[in-house]
């Protein structure tokens, strides 16, 4: 399953955890380090404090005009200068998931401007979304961001904008874990 | 993972396979029987000819007006008279999955009338969609239908309508397996 990733919190890993804040809901046990591997958790024979997993997938809300803008501005993960990262697992409410597609899209973009806000922070903030809900995981999404140290303030501003949005009224668990590449 | 289902083709099971037709793409080995269990394939210790798996999930294209109509007309699986079933695994092209949400929705409903066609056959034809692509499976979807023997002609008409649609131009593998409850 080449699109499955496991985020392993424990004493080993390529990323040093510099802070961990519970934004809403139950906390996640603090860990000193994080490793990311490109396989499902069930295939791992590893000792860890926790493992979160998710898969990359097709776009769920992005429309053609937004996709064109994203492709023109975004850069990939693993840029040499992007030694800062954030792992932000998120769980939305059952109310969110029971909404039909048009109502979720309207909240996501027309009311919350999720993609539009993200575009303002490209290419500085690179990101990758991993879907977890369909795997019976404790979170619905594992979001991952990479940026250079001098763009930390920009990243914080991005989060403030998103967390103030209508979409975030449906977020019932969120942990903000910051990391540095070792 | 309470939303994961495995479809086990082999010599055992609660459903007798009455026919199997390859509509497009590579065939699937014929089997005499099918069993369905509510767990992922990785948790099964079983001898079978093949196992297909998928998960039920939130709605991906349905809008509020359609959801209201579906809820008013549809009936669930396991009706006593619904002793006929169809298992139709489907794989769509990479071109389909690379499309943004608005273009997939436009093909799915405005051009192909997928939900509108399905509504015409409710409540006679009950159905359940299982998503497989994100699990690295050979098919993208495992579709399952249940109906009474006297509605077999209606079900065949439904399939003819869908297969003639623009959406089906993106289908590159499809097997039509018919079954009877034992």
mmCIF file of C-alpha atoms in Angstrom:
data_model
loop_
_atom_site.group_PDB
_atom_site.id
_atom_site.type_symbol
_atom_site.label_atom_id
_atom_site.label_comp_id
_atom_site.label_asym_id
_atom_site.label_seq_id
_atom_site.Cartn_x
_atom_site.Cartn_y
_atom_site.Cartn_z
ATOM 1 C CA UNK A 1 0.000 0.000 0.000
ATOM 2 C CA UNK A 2 2.269 2.676 -1.353
ATOM 3 C CA UNK A 3 -0.067 5.505 -0.302
ATOM 4 C CA UNK A 4 -0.145 4.502 3.405
ATOM 5 C CA UNK A 5 2.038 6.276 5.955
ATOM 6 C CA UNK A 6 2.654 5.627 9.648
ATOM 7 C CA UNK A 7 3.663 8.411 12.039
ATOM 8 C CA UNK A 8 5.544 6.780 14.901
ATOM 9 C CA UNK A 9 5.851 8.703 18.174
ATOM 10 C CA UNK A 10 8.526 7.432 20.563
ATOM 11 C CA UNK A 11 12.231 7.508 21.375
ATOM 12 C CA UNK A 12 13.470 7.118 17.795
ATOM 13 C CA UNK A 13 13.074 8.993 14.573
ATOM 14 C CA UNK A 14 14.269 11.536 12.063
ATOM 15 C CA UNK A 15 12.305 14.384 13.686
ATOM 16 C CA UNK A 16 12.832 15.949 17.148
ATOM 17 C CA UNK A 17 9.587 17.039 18.834
ATOM 18 C CA UNK A 18 10.015 20.653 20.021
ATOM 19 C CA UNK A 19 6.490 21.222 21.358
ATOM 20 C CA UNK A 20 3.101 19.578 21.614
ATOM 21 C CA UNK A 21 -0.138 21.421 22.347
ATOM 22 C CA UNK A 22 -3.618 20.032 22.666
ATOM 23 C CA UNK A 23 -5.873 22.514 20.862
ATOM 24 C CA UNK A 24 -9.125 20.695 21.621
ATOM 25 C CA UNK A 25 -10.160 17.262 22.864
ATOM 26 C CA UNK A 26 -8.174 14.481 24.484
ATOM 27 C CA UNK A 27 -4.369 14.945 24.505
ATOM 28 C CA UNK A 28 -1.837 12.608 22.915
ATOM 29 C CA UNK A 29 1.003 11.306 25.099
ATOM 30 C CA UNK A 30 4.109 13.510 24.663
ATOM 31 C CA UNK A 31 7.035 11.885 22.810
ATOM 32 C CA UNK A 32 10.636 13.029 22.250
ATOM 33 C CA UNK A 33 10.878 11.969 18.607
ATOM 34 C CA UNK A 34 8.857 11.077 15.535
ATOM 35 C CA UNK A 35 9.521 8.786 12.611
ATOM 36 C CA UNK A 36 7.516 8.525 9.394
ATOM 37 C CA UNK A 37 7.440 5.346 7.343
ATOM 38 C CA UNK A 38 5.693 4.618 4.061
ATOM 39 C CA UNK A 39 3.683 1.584 5.192
ATOM 40 C CA UNK A 40 0.552 0.703 7.196
ATOM 41 C CA UNK A 41 0.902 0.323 10.990
ATOM 42 C CA UNK A 42 -0.150 -3.353 10.790
ATOM 43 C CA UNK A 43 3.022 -4.129 8.851
ATOM 44 C CA UNK A 44 5.281 -2.571 11.508
ATOM 45 C CA UNK A 45 6.990 -4.608 14.199
ATOM 46 C CA UNK A 46 8.070 -1.709 16.352
ATOM 47 C CA UNK A 47 7.956 -0.404 19.923
ATOM 48 C CA UNK A 48 6.444 3.073 20.061
ATOM 49 C CA UNK A 49 4.375 5.284 22.368
ATOM 50 C CA UNK A 50 1.803 5.745 19.616
ATOM 51 C CA UNK A 51 1.414 5.192 15.884
ATOM 52 C CA UNK A 52 -0.958 7.281 13.794
ATOM 53 C CA UNK A 53 -1.619 6.225 10.220
ATOM 54 C CA UNK A 54 -3.324 7.531 7.121
ATOM 55 C CA UNK A 55 -3.347 7.368 3.348
ATOM 56 C CA UNK A 56 -2.925 9.991 0.664
ATOM 57 C CA UNK A 57 -5.842 10.013 -1.765
ATOM 58 C CA UNK A 58 -7.634 11.879 -4.525
ATOM 59 C CA UNK A 59 -8.874 15.429 -3.933
ATOM 60 C CA UNK A 60 -12.184 15.646 -2.081
ATOM 61 C CA UNK A 61 -13.146 19.360 -2.336
ATOM 62 C CA UNK A 62 -10.683 21.059 -4.680
ATOM 63 C CA UNK A 63 -12.203 22.439 -7.890
ATOM 64 C CA UNK A 64 -10.420 22.967 -11.214
ATOM 65 C CA UNK A 65 -9.735 26.699 -10.716
ATOM 66 C CA UNK A 66 -8.195 26.009 -7.302
ATOM 67 C CA UNK A 67 -6.188 23.047 -8.557
ATOM 68 C CA UNK A 68 -4.659 25.213 -11.266
ATOM 69 C CA UNK A 69 -3.602 27.819 -8.697
ATOM 70 C CA UNK A 70 -2.252 25.174 -6.307
ATOM 71 C CA UNK A 71 -0.184 23.512 -9.031
ATOM 72 C CA UNK A 72 1.283 26.869 -10.062
ATOM 73 C CA UNK A 73 2.396 27.806 -6.525
ATOM 74 C CA UNK A 74 2.981 24.719 -4.405
ATOM 75 C CA UNK A 75 6.285 22.969 -3.765
ATOM 76 C CA UNK A 76 6.855 19.451 -2.494
ATOM 77 C CA UNK A 77 8.019 18.050 0.820
ATOM 78 C CA UNK A 78 11.685 17.403 1.649
ATOM 79 C CA UNK A 79 13.062 20.796 0.600
ATOM 80 C CA UNK A 80 16.565 21.203 2.107
ATOM 81 C CA UNK A 81 15.641 24.436 3.934
ATOM 82 C CA UNK A 82 12.391 23.066 5.356
ATOM 83 C CA UNK A 83 13.827 21.771 8.622
ATOM 84 C CA UNK A 84 10.707 22.703 10.607
ATOM 85 C CA UNK A 85 7.564 20.616 10.509
ATOM 86 C CA UNK A 86 4.165 20.320 12.143
ATOM 87 C CA UNK A 87 2.136 17.160 12.653
ATOM 88 C CA UNK A 88 -1.475 18.106 13.329
ATOM 89 C CA UNK A 89 -3.911 15.214 13.696
ATOM 90 C CA UNK A 90 -7.545 16.329 13.503
ATOM 91 C CA UNK A 91 -10.892 14.702 14.212
ATOM 92 C CA UNK A 92 -14.141 16.226 12.992
ATOM 93 C CA UNK A 93 -17.595 15.618 14.461
ATOM 94 C CA UNK A 94 -20.130 13.036 13.324
ATOM 95 C CA UNK A 95 -22.295 16.011 12.320
ATOM 96 C CA UNK A 96 -19.660 16.991 9.724
ATOM 97 C CA UNK A 97 -19.474 13.526 8.198
ATOM 98 C CA UNK A 98 -23.253 13.199 7.983
ATOM 99 C CA UNK A 99 -23.463 16.332 5.787
ATOM 100 C CA UNK A 100 -23.876 15.842 2.028
ATOM 101 C CA UNK A 101 -21.007 16.819 -0.267
ATOM 102 C CA UNK A 102 -22.401 20.221 -1.312
ATOM 103 C CA UNK A 103 -22.848 21.369 2.289
ATOM 104 C CA UNK A 104 -19.363 20.200 3.341
ATOM 105 C CA UNK A 105 -17.862 21.941 0.301
ATOM 106 C CA UNK A 106 -19.764 25.170 1.073
ATOM 107 C CA UNK A 107 -18.466 25.228 4.648
ATOM 108 C CA UNK A 108 -14.933 24.197 3.584
ATOM 109 C CA UNK A 109 -14.443 26.790 0.870
ATOM 110 C CA UNK A 110 -17.226 29.318 0.294
ATOM 111 C CA UNK A 111 -17.611 29.990 4.050
ATOM 112 C CA UNK A 112 -14.170 29.060 5.435
ATOM 113 C CA UNK A 113 -11.897 29.734 2.418
ATOM 114 C CA UNK A 114 -9.715 26.757 3.326
ATOM 115 C CA UNK A 115 -7.935 26.461 -0.035
ATOM 116 C CA UNK A 116 -7.857 30.241 -0.576
ATOM 117 C CA UNK A 117 -6.157 30.757 2.807
ATOM 118 C CA UNK A 118 -3.660 27.976 2.127
ATOM 119 C CA UNK A 119 -2.777 29.525 -1.258
ATOM 120 C CA UNK A 120 -1.668 32.737 0.513
ATOM 121 C CA UNK A 121 1.043 30.721 2.279
ATOM 122 C CA UNK A 122 2.446 28.948 -0.776
ATOM 123 C CA UNK A 123 5.107 28.051 -1.589
ATOM 124 C CA UNK A 124 6.572 28.703 1.897
ATOM 125 C CA UNK A 125 4.380 26.179 3.710
ATOM 126 C CA UNK A 126 4.422 22.749 2.025
ATOM 127 C CA UNK A 127 1.787 20.265 3.162
ATOM 128 C CA UNK A 128 0.444 16.739 2.781
ATOM 129 C CA UNK A 129 -2.928 15.433 3.896
ATOM 130 C CA UNK A 130 -3.406 11.830 5.067
ATOM 131 C CA UNK A 131 -6.887 10.342 5.503
ATOM 132 C CA UNK A 132 -7.404 8.233 8.636
ATOM 133 C CA UNK A 133 -11.128 8.032 9.387
ATOM 134 C CA UNK A 134 -11.814 5.156 6.996
ATOM 135 C CA UNK A 135 -9.158 3.099 8.793
ATOM 136 C CA UNK A 136 -10.973 3.311 12.142
ATOM 137 C CA UNK A 137 -8.226 5.571 13.510
ATOM 138 C CA UNK A 138 -8.663 7.939 16.497
ATOM 139 C CA UNK A 139 -8.216 10.950 14.169
ATOM 140 C CA UNK A 140 -9.867 11.637 10.784
ATOM 141 C CA UNK A 141 -6.816 13.313 9.237
ATOM 142 C CA UNK A 142 -3.090 13.432 9.820
ATOM 143 C CA UNK A 143 -1.928 16.758 8.408
ATOM 144 C CA UNK A 144 1.794 17.348 7.850
ATOM 145 C CA UNK A 145 3.505 20.674 7.097
ATOM 146 C CA UNK A 146 7.123 21.569 6.282
ATOM 147 C CA UNK A 147 8.688 25.059 6.241
ATOM 148 C CA UNK A 148 11.923 26.946 6.898
ATOM 149 C CA UNK A 149 12.520 28.287 10.444
ATOM 150 C CA UNK A 150 12.023 31.912 9.274
ATOM 151 C CA UNK A 151 8.491 31.046 8.136
ATOM 152 C CA UNK A 152 7.304 29.801 11.527
ATOM 153 C CA UNK A 153 5.378 33.031 12.154
ATOM 154 C CA UNK A 154 3.640 32.686 8.788
ATOM 155 C CA UNK A 155 2.668 29.133 9.655
ATOM 156 C CA UNK A 156 1.251 30.254 13.002
ATOM 157 C CA UNK A 157 -0.772 32.921 11.200
ATOM 158 C CA UNK A 158 -2.130 30.312 8.772
ATOM 159 C CA UNK A 159 -3.316 28.151 11.671
ATOM 160 C CA UNK A 160 -4.971 31.112 13.401
ATOM 161 C CA UNK A 161 -6.936 31.883 10.240
ATOM 162 C CA UNK A 162 -8.081 28.286 9.766
ATOM 163 C CA UNK A 163 -8.959 27.785 13.430
ATOM 164 C CA UNK A 164 -11.165 30.897 13.338
ATOM 165 C CA UNK A 165 -13.145 29.516 10.387
ATOM 166 C CA UNK A 166 -16.621 28.003 10.318
ATOM 167 C CA UNK A 167 -15.070 24.661 9.263
ATOM 168 C CA UNK A 168 -13.168 24.475 12.558
ATOM 169 C CA UNK A 169 -16.447 24.525 14.515
ATOM 170 C CA UNK A 170 -16.670 20.878 13.399
ATOM 171 C CA UNK A 171 -13.197 20.001 14.760
ATOM 172 C CA UNK A 172 -13.558 18.143 18.046
ATOM 173 C CA UNK A 173 -9.974 16.936 18.529
ATOM 174 C CA UNK A 174 -6.739 18.594 17.405
ATOM 175 C CA UNK A 175 -3.137 18.290 18.589
ATOM 176 C CA UNK A 176 -0.414 20.653 17.323
ATOM 177 C CA UNK A 177 2.987 18.941 17.372
ATOM 178 C CA UNK A 178 6.031 20.904 16.171
ATOM 179 C CA UNK A 179 9.242 19.257 15.017
ATOM 180 C CA UNK A 180 12.768 19.890 13.800
ATOM 181 C CA UNK A 181 14.655 17.713 11.348
ATOM 182 C CA UNK A 182 17.523 15.925 13.124
ATOM 183 C CA UNK B 1 -12.593 -1.429 11.751
ATOM 184 C CA UNK B 2 -16.341 -1.820 11.831
ATOM 185 C CA UNK B 3 -16.778 -0.255 8.369
ATOM 186 C CA UNK B 4 -14.495 -2.778 6.597
ATOM 187 C CA UNK B 5 -15.949 -5.726 4.691
ATOM 188 C CA UNK B 6 -14.306 -8.692 2.966
ATOM 189 C CA UNK B 7 -15.943 -10.492 0.036
ATOM 190 C CA UNK B 8 -14.590 -14.021 0.011
ATOM 191 C CA UNK B 9 -14.861 -16.019 -3.207
ATOM 192 C CA UNK B 10 -14.369 -19.782 -2.860
ATOM 193 C CA UNK B 11 -16.074 -23.022 -1.905
ATOM 194 C CA UNK B 12 -17.896 -21.704 1.169
ATOM 195 C CA UNK B 13 -20.374 -18.977 1.904
ATOM 196 C CA UNK B 14 -23.918 -17.792 2.350
ATOM 197 C CA UNK B 15 -24.329 -16.883 -1.332
ATOM 198 C CA UNK B 16 -24.374 -19.198 -4.359
ATOM 199 C CA UNK B 17 -22.781 -17.711 -7.477
ATOM 200 C CA UNK B 18 -25.214 -18.150 -10.382
ATOM 201 C CA UNK B 19 -23.216 -16.297 -13.066
ATOM 202 C CA UNK B 20 -20.086 -14.243 -13.559
ATOM 203 C CA UNK B 21 -19.433 -11.992 -16.546
ATOM 204 C CA UNK B 22 -16.413 -9.861 -17.271
ATOM 205 C CA UNK B 23 -17.782 -6.581 -18.630
ATOM 206 C CA UNK B 24 -14.381 -4.985 -19.280
ATOM 207 C CA UNK B 25 -10.767 -5.640 -18.286
ATOM 208 C CA UNK B 26 -9.122 -8.675 -16.723
ATOM 209 C CA UNK B 27 -11.478 -11.418 -15.498
ATOM 210 C CA UNK B 28 -11.751 -12.704 -11.941
ATOM 211 C CA UNK B 29 -11.415 -16.440 -11.350
ATOM 212 C CA UNK B 30 -14.890 -18.057 -11.213
ATOM 213 C CA UNK B 31 -15.990 -19.318 -7.792
ATOM 214 C CA UNK B 32 -18.988 -21.434 -6.692
ATOM 215 C CA UNK B 33 -19.793 -19.441 -3.541
ATOM 216 C CA UNK B 34 -19.295 -16.115 -1.805
ATOM 217 C CA UNK B 35 -19.115 -15.123 1.825
ATOM 218 C CA UNK B 36 -19.160 -11.607 3.263
ATOM 219 C CA UNK B 37 -17.574 -10.795 6.611
ATOM 220 C CA UNK B 38 -17.427 -7.509 8.471
ATOM 221 C CA UNK B 39 -13.630 -7.299 8.867
ATOM 222 C CA UNK B 40 -10.500 -6.448 6.860
ATOM 223 C CA UNK B 41 -8.875 -9.220 4.807
ATOM 224 C CA UNK B 42 -5.652 -8.968 6.864
ATOM 225 C CA UNK B 43 -7.561 -10.218 9.920
ATOM 226 C CA UNK B 44 -8.847 -13.317 8.111
ATOM 227 C CA UNK B 45 -7.169 -16.685 8.383
ATOM 228 C CA UNK B 46 -9.026 -18.363 5.577
ATOM 229 C CA UNK B 47 -8.501 -20.355 2.380
ATOM 230 C CA UNK B 48 -10.205 -18.702 -0.569
ATOM 231 C CA UNK B 49 -9.835 -18.255 -4.331
ATOM 232 C CA UNK B 50 -9.925 -14.501 -3.903
ATOM 233 C CA UNK B 51 -10.795 -11.886 -1.297
ATOM 234 C CA UNK B 52 -11.923 -8.393 -2.249
ATOM 235 C CA UNK B 53 -12.228 -5.782 0.478
ATOM 236 C CA UNK B 54 -13.528 -2.279 0.948
ATOM 237 C CA UNK B 55 -14.932 0.153 3.489
ATOM 238 C CA UNK B 56 -18.195 2.043 3.694
ATOM 239 C CA UNK B 57 -17.624 5.775 4.054
ATOM 240 C CA UNK B 58 -19.182 9.226 3.908
ATOM 241 C CA UNK B 59 -20.934 10.404 0.746
ATOM 242 C CA UNK B 60 -18.569 11.702 -1.940
ATOM 243 C CA UNK B 61 -20.915 13.258 -4.568
ATOM 244 C CA UNK B 62 -24.440 13.255 -3.141
ATOM 245 C CA UNK B 63 -25.952 16.694 -2.567
ATOM 246 C CA UNK B 64 -28.656 17.612 -0.048
ATOM 247 C CA UNK B 65 -31.572 17.480 -2.501
ATOM 248 C CA UNK B 66 -30.503 13.993 -3.640
ATOM 249 C CA UNK B 67 -29.885 12.778 -0.103
ATOM 250 C CA UNK B 68 -33.408 13.800 0.889
ATOM 251 C CA UNK B 69 -34.864 11.832 -2.046
ATOM 252 C CA UNK B 70 -32.653 8.794 -1.321
ATOM 253 C CA UNK B 71 -33.631 8.726 2.349
ATOM 254 C CA UNK B 72 -37.318 8.918 1.442
ATOM 255 C CA UNK B 73 -37.174 5.974 -0.980
ATOM 256 C CA UNK B 74 -34.333 3.613 -0.123
ATOM 257 C CA UNK B 75 -34.537 0.432 1.941
ATOM 258 C CA UNK B 76 -31.708 -1.455 3.646
ATOM 259 C CA UNK B 77 -29.944 -4.712 2.867
ATOM 260 C CA UNK B 78 -31.081 -8.082 4.243
ATOM 261 C CA UNK B 79 -34.759 -7.806 3.302
ATOM 262 C CA UNK B 80 -36.335 -11.296 3.502
ATOM 263 C CA UNK B 81 -37.513 -11.214 -0.139
ATOM 264 C CA UNK B 82 -34.177 -9.967 -1.508
ATOM 265 C CA UNK B 83 -32.679 -13.385 -2.184
ATOM 266 C CA UNK B 84 -30.918 -12.200 -5.357
ATOM 267 C CA UNK B 85 -27.710 -10.180 -5.237
ATOM 268 C CA UNK B 86 -25.021 -8.770 -7.492
ATOM 269 C CA UNK B 87 -21.381 -8.171 -6.612
ATOM 270 C CA UNK B 88 -19.889 -5.753 -9.123
ATOM 271 C CA UNK B 89 -16.283 -4.709 -8.498
ATOM 272 C CA UNK B 90 -15.253 -1.686 -10.568
ATOM 273 C CA UNK B 91 -11.970 0.034 -11.345
ATOM 274 C CA UNK B 92 -11.860 3.509 -12.864
ATOM 275 C CA UNK B 93 -8.978 5.013 -14.814
ATOM 276 C CA UNK B 94 -6.162 7.154 -13.430
ATOM 277 C CA UNK B 95 -7.613 9.962 -15.582
ATOM 278 C CA UNK B 96 -10.792 9.859 -13.480
ATOM 279 C CA UNK B 97 -8.944 10.072 -10.169
ATOM 280 C CA UNK B 98 -6.773 12.958 -11.359
ATOM 281 C CA UNK B 99 -9.864 15.103 -12.036
ATOM 282 C CA UNK B 100 -10.797 17.761 -9.470
ATOM 283 C CA UNK B 101 -13.997 17.290 -7.450
ATOM 284 C CA UNK B 102 -16.193 19.620 -9.547
ATOM 285 C CA UNK B 103 -15.356 17.825 -12.797
ATOM 286 C CA UNK B 104 -15.916 14.349 -11.303
ATOM 287 C CA UNK B 105 -19.243 15.522 -9.852
ATOM 288 C CA UNK B 106 -20.309 17.009 -13.212
ATOM 289 C CA UNK B 107 -19.601 13.748 -15.023
ATOM 290 C CA UNK B 108 -21.152 11.640 -12.239
ATOM 291 C CA UNK B 109 -24.445 13.485 -11.945
ATOM 292 C CA UNK B 110 -25.069 16.375 -14.342
ATOM 293 C CA UNK B 111 -23.844 14.353 -17.363
ATOM 294 C CA UNK B 112 -24.425 10.742 -16.258
ATOM 295 C CA UNK B 113 -27.366 11.144 -13.811
ATOM 296 C CA UNK B 114 -25.961 8.388 -11.594
ATOM 297 C CA UNK B 115 -28.052 9.192 -8.505
ATOM 298 C CA UNK B 116 -31.108 10.159 -10.546
ATOM 299 C CA UNK B 117 -31.031 6.809 -12.392
ATOM 300 C CA UNK B 118 -30.559 4.894 -9.127
ATOM 301 C CA UNK B 119 -33.561 6.705 -7.598
ATOM 302 C CA UNK B 120 -35.809 5.321 -10.343
ATOM 303 C CA UNK B 121 -35.056 1.801 -9.103
ATOM 304 C CA UNK B 122 -35.723 2.428 -5.401
ATOM 305 C CA UNK B 123 -36.812 0.816 -3.211
ATOM 306 C CA UNK B 124 -36.674 -2.408 -5.271
ATOM 307 C CA UNK B 125 -32.891 -2.418 -5.714
ATOM 308 C CA UNK B 126 -31.025 -1.978 -2.395
ATOM 309 C CA UNK B 127 -27.319 -1.228 -2.606
ATOM 310 C CA UNK B 128 -24.143 -0.616 -0.638
ATOM 311 C CA UNK B 129 -20.916 0.936 -1.908
ATOM 312 C CA UNK B 130 -17.530 -0.121 -0.526
ATOM 313 C CA UNK B 131 -14.381 1.907 -1.268
ATOM 314 C CA UNK B 132 -11.280 -0.112 -2.144
ATOM 315 C CA UNK B 133 -8.835 2.131 -4.021
ATOM 316 C CA UNK B 134 -7.296 3.683 -0.901
ATOM 317 C CA UNK B 135 -6.462 0.165 0.350
ATOM 318 C CA UNK B 136 -4.309 -0.624 -2.683
ATOM 319 C CA UNK B 137 -6.892 -3.139 -3.917
ATOM 320 C CA UNK B 138 -7.223 -4.310 -7.561
ATOM 321 C CA UNK B 139 -10.639 -2.595 -7.810
ATOM 322 C CA UNK B 140 -11.629 0.937 -6.734
ATOM 323 C CA UNK B 141 -15.125 -0.016 -5.573
ATOM 324 C CA UNK B 142 -16.969 -3.140 -4.511
ATOM 325 C CA UNK B 143 -20.629 -2.489 -5.266
ATOM 326 C CA UNK B 144 -23.282 -4.772 -3.765
ATOM 327 C CA UNK B 145 -26.966 -4.945 -4.712
ATOM 328 C CA UNK B 146 -29.889 -6.947 -3.296
ATOM 329 C CA UNK B 147 -33.315 -7.449 -4.871
ATOM 330 C CA UNK B 148 -36.194 -9.916 -5.168
ATOM 331 C CA UNK B 149 -36.090 -12.424 -8.092
ATOM 332 C CA UNK B 150 -38.981 -10.649 -9.865
ATOM 333 C CA UNK B 151 -36.923 -7.440 -10.029
ATOM 334 C CA UNK B 152 -33.984 -8.996 -11.901
ATOM 335 C CA UNK B 153 -35.125 -7.383 -15.174
ATOM 336 C CA UNK B 154 -35.286 -3.978 -13.472
ATOM 337 C CA UNK B 155 -31.768 -4.453 -12.141
ATOM 338 C CA UNK B 156 -30.503 -5.379 -15.616
ATOM 339 C CA UNK B 157 -32.132 -2.235 -17.000
ATOM 340 C CA UNK B 158 -30.433 -0.109 -14.311
ATOM 341 C CA UNK B 159 -27.038 -1.509 -15.276
ATOM 342 C CA UNK B 160 -27.655 -0.866 -18.982
ATOM 343 C CA UNK B 161 -28.448 2.771 -18.233
ATOM 344 C CA UNK B 162 -25.368 3.281 -16.072
ATOM 345 C CA UNK B 163 -23.041 1.469 -18.474
ATOM 346 C CA UNK B 164 -24.211 3.722 -21.321
ATOM 347 C CA UNK B 165 -23.315 6.856 -19.339
ATOM 348 C CA UNK B 166 -20.362 9.201 -19.734
ATOM 349 C CA UNK B 167 -19.134 8.142 -16.269
ATOM 350 C CA UNK B 168 -18.691 4.549 -17.491
ATOM 351 C CA UNK B 169 -16.183 5.722 -20.124
ATOM 352 C CA UNK B 170 -13.795 5.950 -17.148
ATOM 353 C CA UNK B 171 -14.455 2.351 -16.046
ATOM 354 C CA UNK B 172 -11.568 0.133 -17.120
ATOM 355 C CA UNK B 173 -12.401 -3.034 -15.203
ATOM 356 C CA UNK B 174 -15.795 -4.412 -14.224
ATOM 357 C CA UNK B 175 -17.023 -7.902 -13.327
ATOM 358 C CA UNK B 176 -20.736 -8.679 -12.919
ATOM 359 C CA UNK B 177 -21.259 -11.544 -10.450
ATOM 360 C CA UNK B 178 -24.833 -12.663 -9.706
ATOM 361 C CA UNK B 179 -25.770 -14.591 -6.584
ATOM 362 C CA UNK B 180 -28.608 -16.287 -4.752
ATOM 363 C CA UNK B 181 -29.001 -16.511 -0.996
ATOM 364 C CA UNK B 182 -28.495 -20.105 0.177
#
